[in-house]
PDB file of C-alpha atoms in Angstrom:
ATOM      1  CA  UNK A   1      85.649  98.115  95.174  1.00  0.00           C
ATOM      2  CA  UNK A   2      83.402  98.479  98.228  1.00  0.00           C
ATOM      3  CA  UNK A   3      83.950  96.953 101.671  1.00  0.00           C
ATOM      4  CA  UNK A   4      81.165  94.464 100.900  1.00  0.00           C
ATOM      5  CA  UNK A   5      82.942  93.347  97.716  1.00  0.00           C
ATOM      6  CA  UNK A   6      86.229  92.915  99.589  1.00  0.00           C
ATOM      7  CA  UNK A   7      84.479  90.890 102.306  1.00  0.00           C
ATOM      8  CA  UNK A   8      82.769  88.662  99.748  1.00  0.00           C
ATOM      9  CA  UNK A   9      86.054  88.123  97.909  1.00  0.00           C
ATOM     10  CA  UNK A  10      87.709  87.337 101.235  1.00  0.00           C
ATOM     11  CA  UNK A  11      85.118  84.703 102.205  1.00  0.00           C
ATOM     12  CA  UNK A  12      85.165  83.159  98.721  1.00  0.00           C
ATOM     13  CA  UNK A  13      88.943  83.013  98.796  1.00  0.00           C
ATOM     14  CA  UNK A  14      88.972  81.283 102.168  1.00  0.00           C
ATOM     15  CA  UNK A  15      86.503  78.666 100.919  1.00  0.00           C
ATOM     16  CA  UNK A  16      88.704  78.003  97.895  1.00  0.00           C
ATOM     17  CA  UNK A  17      91.908  77.605  99.946  1.00  0.00           C
ATOM     18  CA  UNK A  18      93.648  74.382  98.967  1.00  0.00           C
ATOM     19  CA  UNK A  19      95.182  71.936 101.437  1.00  0.00           C
ATOM     20  CA  UNK A  20      98.584  72.732  99.951  1.00  0.00           C
ATOM     21  CA  UNK A  21      98.197  76.455 100.633  1.00  0.00           C
ATOM     22  CA  UNK A  22      96.919  75.719 104.156  1.00  0.00           C
ATOM     23  CA  UNK A  23     100.004  73.599 104.954  1.00  0.00           C
ATOM     24  CA  UNK A  24     102.314  76.263 103.502  1.00  0.00           C
ATOM     25  CA  UNK A  25     100.685  79.017 105.565  1.00  0.00           C
ATOM     26  CA  UNK A  26     100.925  77.034 108.811  1.00  0.00           C
ATOM     27  CA  UNK A  27     104.585  76.218 108.102  1.00  0.00           C
ATOM     28  CA  UNK A  28     105.321  79.870 107.295  1.00  0.00           C
ATOM     29  CA  UNK A  29     103.809  81.155 110.528  1.00  0.00           C
ATOM     30  CA  UNK A  30     105.596  78.475 112.566  1.00  0.00           C
ATOM     31  CA  UNK A  31     108.885  79.329 110.854  1.00  0.00           C
ATOM     32  CA  UNK A  32     108.658  83.025 111.749  1.00  0.00           C
ATOM     33  CA  UNK A  33     107.687  82.103 115.303  1.00  0.00           C
ATOM     34  CA  UNK A  34     110.853  79.998 115.607  1.00  0.00           C
ATOM     35  CA  UNK A  35     112.997  82.746 114.079  1.00  0.00           C
ATOM     36  CA  UNK A  36     111.698  85.213 116.671  1.00  0.00           C
ATOM     37  CA  UNK A  37     112.778  82.717 119.339  1.00  0.00           C
ATOM     38  CA  UNK A  38     116.176  82.280 117.601  1.00  0.00           C
ATOM     39  CA  UNK A  39     115.371  78.571 117.258  1.00  0.00           C
ATOM     40  CA  UNK A  40     117.128  76.482 114.575  1.00  0.00           C
ATOM     41  CA  UNK A  41     113.757  74.949 113.598  1.00  0.00           C
ATOM     42  CA  UNK A  42     113.123  78.133 111.625  1.00  0.00           C
ATOM     43  CA  UNK A  43     114.977  76.536 108.707  1.00  0.00           C
ATOM     44  CA  UNK A  44     113.573  72.980 108.342  1.00  0.00           C
ATOM     45  CA  UNK A  45     110.022  74.256 108.919  1.00  0.00           C
ATOM     46  CA  UNK A  46     110.648  77.168 106.581  1.00  0.00           C
ATOM     47  CA  UNK A  47     111.754  74.816 103.800  1.00  0.00           C
ATOM     48  CA  UNK A  48     108.283  73.240 103.795  1.00  0.00           C
ATOM     49  CA  UNK A  49     106.772  76.685 103.290  1.00  0.00           C
ATOM     50  CA  UNK A  50     109.177  77.822 100.558  1.00  0.00           C
ATOM     51  CA  UNK A  51     109.010  74.711  98.397  1.00  0.00           C
ATOM     52  CA  UNK A  52     105.194  74.798  98.331  1.00  0.00           C
ATOM     53  CA  UNK A  53     105.135  78.518  97.538  1.00  0.00           C
ATOM     54  CA  UNK A  54     107.463  78.106  94.585  1.00  0.00           C
ATOM     55  CA  UNK A  55     104.679  76.071  92.996  1.00  0.00           C
ATOM     56  CA  UNK A  56     101.831  78.352  94.145  1.00  0.00           C
ATOM     57  CA  UNK A  57     103.627  81.525  93.020  1.00  0.00           C
ATOM     58  CA  UNK A  58     104.294  80.131  89.543  1.00  0.00           C
ATOM     59  CA  UNK A  59     100.669  79.066  89.297  1.00  0.00           C
ATOM     60  CA  UNK A  60      99.522  82.597  90.223  1.00  0.00           C
ATOM     61  CA  UNK A  61     102.020  84.267  87.837  1.00  0.00           C
ATOM     62  CA  UNK A  62     103.867  85.825  90.772  1.00  0.00           C
ATOM     63  CA  UNK A  63     107.242  85.149  89.205  1.00  0.00           C
ATOM     64  CA  UNK A  64     109.138  87.495  91.485  1.00  0.00           C
ATOM     65  CA  UNK A  65     107.699  85.743  94.523  1.00  0.00           C
ATOM     66  CA  UNK A  66     108.565  82.368  92.988  1.00  0.00           C
ATOM     67  CA  UNK A  67     112.179  83.502  92.646  1.00  0.00           C
ATOM     68  CA  UNK A  68     112.073  84.700  96.254  1.00  0.00           C
ATOM     69  CA  UNK A  69     110.961  81.305  97.507  1.00  0.00           C
ATOM     70  CA  UNK A  70     113.641  79.555  95.460  1.00  0.00           C
ATOM     71  CA  UNK A  71     116.129  81.973  96.991  1.00  0.00           C
ATOM     72  CA  UNK A  72     114.641  81.291 100.452  1.00  0.00           C
ATOM     73  CA  UNK A  73     115.204  77.582  99.925  1.00  0.00           C
ATOM     74  CA  UNK A  74     118.863  78.061  99.030  1.00  0.00           C
ATOM     75  CA  UNK A  75     119.588  80.636 101.765  1.00  0.00           C
ATOM     76  CA  UNK A  76     117.716  78.526 104.342  1.00  0.00           C
ATOM     77  CA  UNK A  77     120.284  75.776 103.848  1.00  0.00           C
ATOM     78  CA  UNK A  78     123.078  78.374 104.203  1.00  0.00           C
ATOM     79  CA  UNK A  79     121.460  79.848 107.326  1.00  0.00           C
ATOM     80  CA  UNK A  80     120.829  76.405 108.809  1.00  0.00           C
ATOM     81  CA  UNK A  81     124.564  75.652 108.556  1.00  0.00           C
ATOM     82  CA  UNK A  82     125.626  78.984 110.084  1.00  0.00           C
ATOM     83  CA  UNK A  83     123.067  78.929 112.890  1.00  0.00           C
ATOM     84  CA  UNK A  84     124.210  75.392 113.791  1.00  0.00           C
ATOM     85  CA  UNK A  85     127.896  76.239 114.219  1.00  0.00           C
ATOM     86  CA  UNK A  86     129.166  75.894 117.781  1.00  0.00           C
ATOM     87  CA  UNK A  87     132.086  77.763 119.329  1.00  0.00           C
ATOM     88  CA  UNK A  88     134.463  74.994 120.421  1.00  0.00           C
ATOM     89  CA  UNK A  89     135.787  77.039 123.349  1.00  0.00           C
ATOM     90  CA  UNK A  90     132.475  78.106 124.902  1.00  0.00           C
ATOM     91  CA  UNK A  91     130.256  75.347 123.455  1.00  0.00           C
ATOM     92  CA  UNK A  92     127.735  78.076 122.609  1.00  0.00           C
ATOM     93  CA  UNK A  93     126.208  79.030 119.289  1.00  0.00           C
ATOM     94  CA  UNK A  94     128.872  80.885 117.307  1.00  0.00           C
ATOM     95  CA  UNK A  95     126.647  83.344 115.437  1.00  0.00           C
ATOM     96  CA  UNK A  96     125.098  86.007 117.686  1.00  0.00           C
ATOM     97  CA  UNK A  97     122.324  88.526 117.032  1.00  0.00           C
ATOM     98  CA  UNK A  98     123.811  91.935 116.187  1.00  0.00           C
ATOM     99  CA  UNK A  99     122.882  95.405 114.968  1.00  0.00           C
ATOM    100  CA  UNK A 100     124.042  96.919 111.683  1.00  0.00           C
ATOM    101  CA  UNK A 101     126.729  99.584 111.435  1.00  0.00           C
ATOM    102  CA  UNK A 102     126.833 102.284 108.752  1.00  0.00           C
ATOM    103  CA  UNK A 103     128.710 100.064 106.302  1.00  0.00           C
ATOM    104  CA  UNK A 104     126.165  97.267 106.803  1.00  0.00           C
ATOM    105  CA  UNK A 105     123.276  99.648 106.150  1.00  0.00           C
ATOM    106  CA  UNK A 106     124.772 100.863 102.876  1.00  0.00           C
ATOM    107  CA  UNK A 107     125.293  97.244 101.767  1.00  0.00           C
ATOM    108  CA  UNK A 108     121.698  96.401 102.666  1.00  0.00           C
ATOM    109  CA  UNK A 109     120.266  99.241 100.596  1.00  0.00           C
ATOM    110  CA  UNK A 110     122.528  98.456  97.646  1.00  0.00           C
ATOM    111  CA  UNK A 111     121.462  94.814  97.898  1.00  0.00           C
ATOM    112  CA  UNK A 112     117.779  95.827  97.908  1.00  0.00           C
ATOM    113  CA  UNK A 113     118.034  98.342  95.061  1.00  0.00           C
ATOM    114  CA  UNK A 114     119.984  95.917  92.867  1.00  0.00           C
ATOM    115  CA  UNK A 115     117.456  93.128  93.270  1.00  0.00           C
ATOM    116  CA  UNK A 116     114.492  95.491  92.886  1.00  0.00           C
ATOM    117  CA  UNK A 117     115.759  96.764  89.527  1.00  0.00           C
ATOM    118  CA  UNK A 118     116.621  93.269  88.266  1.00  0.00           C
ATOM    119  CA  UNK A 119     113.240  91.817  89.261  1.00  0.00           C
ATOM    120  CA  UNK A 120     111.261  94.865  88.078  1.00  0.00           C
ATOM    121  CA  UNK A 121     112.730  94.875  84.564  1.00  0.00           C
ATOM    122  CA  UNK A 122     112.487  91.082  84.307  1.00  0.00           C
ATOM    123  CA  UNK A 123     108.808  91.167  85.314  1.00  0.00           C
ATOM    124  CA  UNK A 124     108.096  94.066  82.991  1.00  0.00           C
ATOM    125  CA  UNK A 125     109.436  91.962  80.120  1.00  0.00           C
ATOM    126  CA  UNK A 126     107.419  88.937  81.269  1.00  0.00           C
ATOM    127  CA  UNK A 127     104.257  91.040  81.512  1.00  0.00           C
ATOM    128  CA  UNK A 128     104.661  92.291  77.954  1.00  0.00           C
ATOM    129  CA  UNK A 129     105.591  88.841  76.620  1.00  0.00           C
ATOM    130  CA  UNK A 130     103.279  86.274  78.175  1.00  0.00           C
ATOM    131  CA  UNK A 131     102.233  87.179  81.737  1.00  0.00           C
ATOM    132  CA  UNK A 132      99.734  90.084  81.454  1.00  0.00           C
ATOM    133  CA  UNK A 133      98.514  89.583  85.030  1.00  0.00           C
ATOM    134  CA  UNK A 134     101.954  90.261  86.524  1.00  0.00           C
ATOM    135  CA  UNK A 135     102.318  93.384  88.709  1.00  0.00           C
ATOM    136  CA  UNK A 136     105.996  94.344  88.240  1.00  0.00           C
ATOM    137  CA  UNK A 137     106.418  97.227  90.695  1.00  0.00           C
ATOM    138  CA  UNK A 138     104.553  95.564  93.583  1.00  0.00           C
ATOM    139  CA  UNK A 139     105.953  92.075  93.015  1.00  0.00           C
ATOM    140  CA  UNK A 140     109.489  93.473  92.676  1.00  0.00           C
ATOM    141  CA  UNK A 141     109.176  95.443  95.924  1.00  0.00           C
ATOM    142  CA  UNK A 142     107.806  92.480  97.907  1.00  0.00           C
ATOM    143  CA  UNK A 143     110.454  90.236  96.397  1.00  0.00           C
ATOM    144  CA  UNK A 144     113.472  92.549  96.850  1.00  0.00           C
ATOM    145  CA  UNK A 145     112.615  93.336 100.475  1.00  0.00           C
ATOM    146  CA  UNK A 146     112.226  89.599 101.120  1.00  0.00           C
ATOM    147  CA  UNK A 147     115.577  88.844  99.460  1.00  0.00           C
ATOM    148  CA  UNK A 148     117.210  91.414 101.742  1.00  0.00           C
ATOM    149  CA  UNK A 149     115.412  90.196 104.860  1.00  0.00           C
ATOM    150  CA  UNK A 150     116.372  86.572 104.291  1.00  0.00           C
ATOM    151  CA  UNK A 151     120.018  87.441 103.648  1.00  0.00           C
ATOM    152  CA  UNK A 152     120.183  89.426 106.896  1.00  0.00           C
ATOM    153  CA  UNK A 153     118.260  86.763 108.836  1.00  0.00           C
ATOM    154  CA  UNK A 154     120.914  84.187 107.934  1.00  0.00           C
ATOM    155  CA  UNK A 155     123.475  86.593 109.417  1.00  0.00           C
ATOM    156  CA  UNK A 156     121.292  87.246 112.511  1.00  0.00           C
ATOM    157  CA  UNK A 157     121.039  90.976 111.874  1.00  0.00           C
ATOM    158  CA  UNK A 158     118.322  92.916 113.730  1.00  0.00           C
ATOM    159  CA  UNK A 159     117.646  94.923 110.560  1.00  0.00           C
ATOM    160  CA  UNK A 160     116.245  91.794 108.896  1.00  0.00           C
ATOM    161  CA  UNK A 161     112.972  92.402 110.726  1.00  0.00           C
ATOM    162  CA  UNK A 162     112.533  95.870 109.172  1.00  0.00           C
ATOM    163  CA  UNK A 163     112.750  94.283 105.732  1.00  0.00           C
ATOM    164  CA  UNK A 164     110.334  91.505 106.762  1.00  0.00           C
ATOM    165  CA  UNK A 165     107.840  94.136 107.932  1.00  0.00           C
ATOM    166  CA  UNK A 166     108.053  95.846 104.525  1.00  0.00           C
ATOM    167  CA  UNK A 167     107.647  92.495 102.757  1.00  0.00           C
ATOM    168  CA  UNK A 168     104.573  91.579 104.770  1.00  0.00           C
ATOM    169  CA  UNK A 169     102.869  94.946 104.212  1.00  0.00           C
ATOM    170  CA  UNK A 170     103.435  94.667 100.444  1.00  0.00           C
ATOM    171  CA  UNK A 171     102.413  90.996 100.246  1.00  0.00           C
ATOM    172  CA  UNK A 172      99.017  91.323 101.985  1.00  0.00           C
ATOM    173  CA  UNK A 173      97.258  93.056  99.046  1.00  0.00           C
ATOM    174  CA  UNK A 174      99.457  91.359  96.421  1.00  0.00           C
ATOM    175  CA  UNK A 175      98.328  87.831  97.268  1.00  0.00           C
ATOM    176  CA  UNK A 176      94.749  88.961  97.976  1.00  0.00           C
ATOM    177  CA  UNK A 177      94.445  90.332  94.446  1.00  0.00           C
ATOM    178  CA  UNK A 178      95.826  87.068  93.035  1.00  0.00           C
ATOM    179  CA  UNK A 179      93.166  85.056  94.872  1.00  0.00           C
ATOM    180  CA  UNK A 180      95.391  83.576  97.595  1.00  0.00           C
ATOM    181  CA  UNK A 181      93.256  85.005 100.394  1.00  0.00           C
ATOM    182  CA  UNK A 182      94.446  82.634 103.109  1.00  0.00           C
ATOM    183  CA  UNK A 183      98.021  83.532 102.204  1.00  0.00           C
ATOM    184  CA  UNK A 184      97.215  87.239 102.564  1.00  0.00           C
ATOM    185  CA  UNK A 185      95.863  86.457 106.043  1.00  0.00           C
ATOM    186  CA  UNK A 186      99.164  84.697 106.739  1.00  0.00           C
ATOM    187  CA  UNK A 187     101.040  87.898 105.956  1.00  0.00           C
ATOM    188  CA  UNK A 188      98.889  89.820 108.451  1.00  0.00           C
ATOM    189  CA  UNK A 189      99.945  87.317 111.133  1.00  0.00           C
ATOM    190  CA  UNK A 190     103.554  87.462 109.926  1.00  0.00           C
ATOM    191  CA  UNK A 191     103.488  91.265 110.126  1.00  0.00           C
ATOM    192  CA  UNK A 192     102.513  91.055 113.798  1.00  0.00           C
ATOM    193  CA  UNK A 193     105.194  88.419 114.442  1.00  0.00           C
ATOM    194  CA  UNK A 194     107.796  90.523 112.601  1.00  0.00           C
ATOM    195  CA  UNK A 195     107.107  93.510 114.846  1.00  0.00           C
ATOM    196  CA  UNK A 196     107.406  91.237 117.899  1.00  0.00           C
ATOM    197  CA  UNK A 197     110.579  89.697 116.428  1.00  0.00           C
ATOM    198  CA  UNK A 198     112.110  93.132 115.911  1.00  0.00           C
ATOM    199  CA  UNK A 199     111.549  94.094 119.548  1.00  0.00           C
ATOM    200  CA  UNK A 200     112.859  90.732 120.785  1.00  0.00           C
ATOM    201  CA  UNK A 201     116.032  90.836 118.671  1.00  0.00           C
ATOM    202  CA  UNK A 202     116.721  94.461 119.604  1.00  0.00           C
ATOM    203  CA  UNK A 203     116.809  93.442 123.264  1.00  0.00           C
ATOM    204  CA  UNK A 204     119.027  90.427 122.529  1.00  0.00           C
ATOM    205  CA  UNK A 205     121.434  92.557 120.455  1.00  0.00           C
ATOM    206  CA  UNK A 206     121.782  95.029 123.327  1.00  0.00           C
ATOM    207  CA  UNK A 207     122.487  92.138 125.711  1.00  0.00           C
ATOM    208  CA  UNK A 208     125.080  90.589 123.362  1.00  0.00           C
ATOM    209  CA  UNK A 209     126.875  93.933 122.952  1.00  0.00           C
ATOM    210  CA  UNK A 210     127.561  94.203 126.699  1.00  0.00           C
TER     211      UNK A 210
END
């Protein structure tokens, strides 16, 4: 595929962007912006994004991504509760941004590998059965990194941003190929925000540790 073909596909995809996808993209970008700022609005805004993308992912046969967004929805409620908890003694937010120790890192990789294998084999079966357009290895990678990132985000771990960066890089071509061009543009923006979020949270974690 030449650069001209990619450009034409890009412009056609933008023209075909539905209102639903547009709303989901705007909500997704706003949600990541709020998470970078450690603002509780990350969760209610994020729920708008995830519920819409459950539908869009199923429609595009991105079953791994659909499962991710269902997972996002559930973990968003969990994260919303934890981020809202106040320390009764200091009247400050109880959960603080922190870095991962060696034990945390091992758990993160085990979490990722487990979900990757589960999603990959499930999608491989779906592809052979009734979803020939599924892309098991790519969808499983984007999904498993997102599962890990969301889990760590709810716990305010700096490492969550590394997983979000991986998710965004994998999702840009994945959604482009499926025809969700505006969504692929969203992931470019989210990639930039994730890098900014990583730097911001690293500074906050250093401050909290002193």
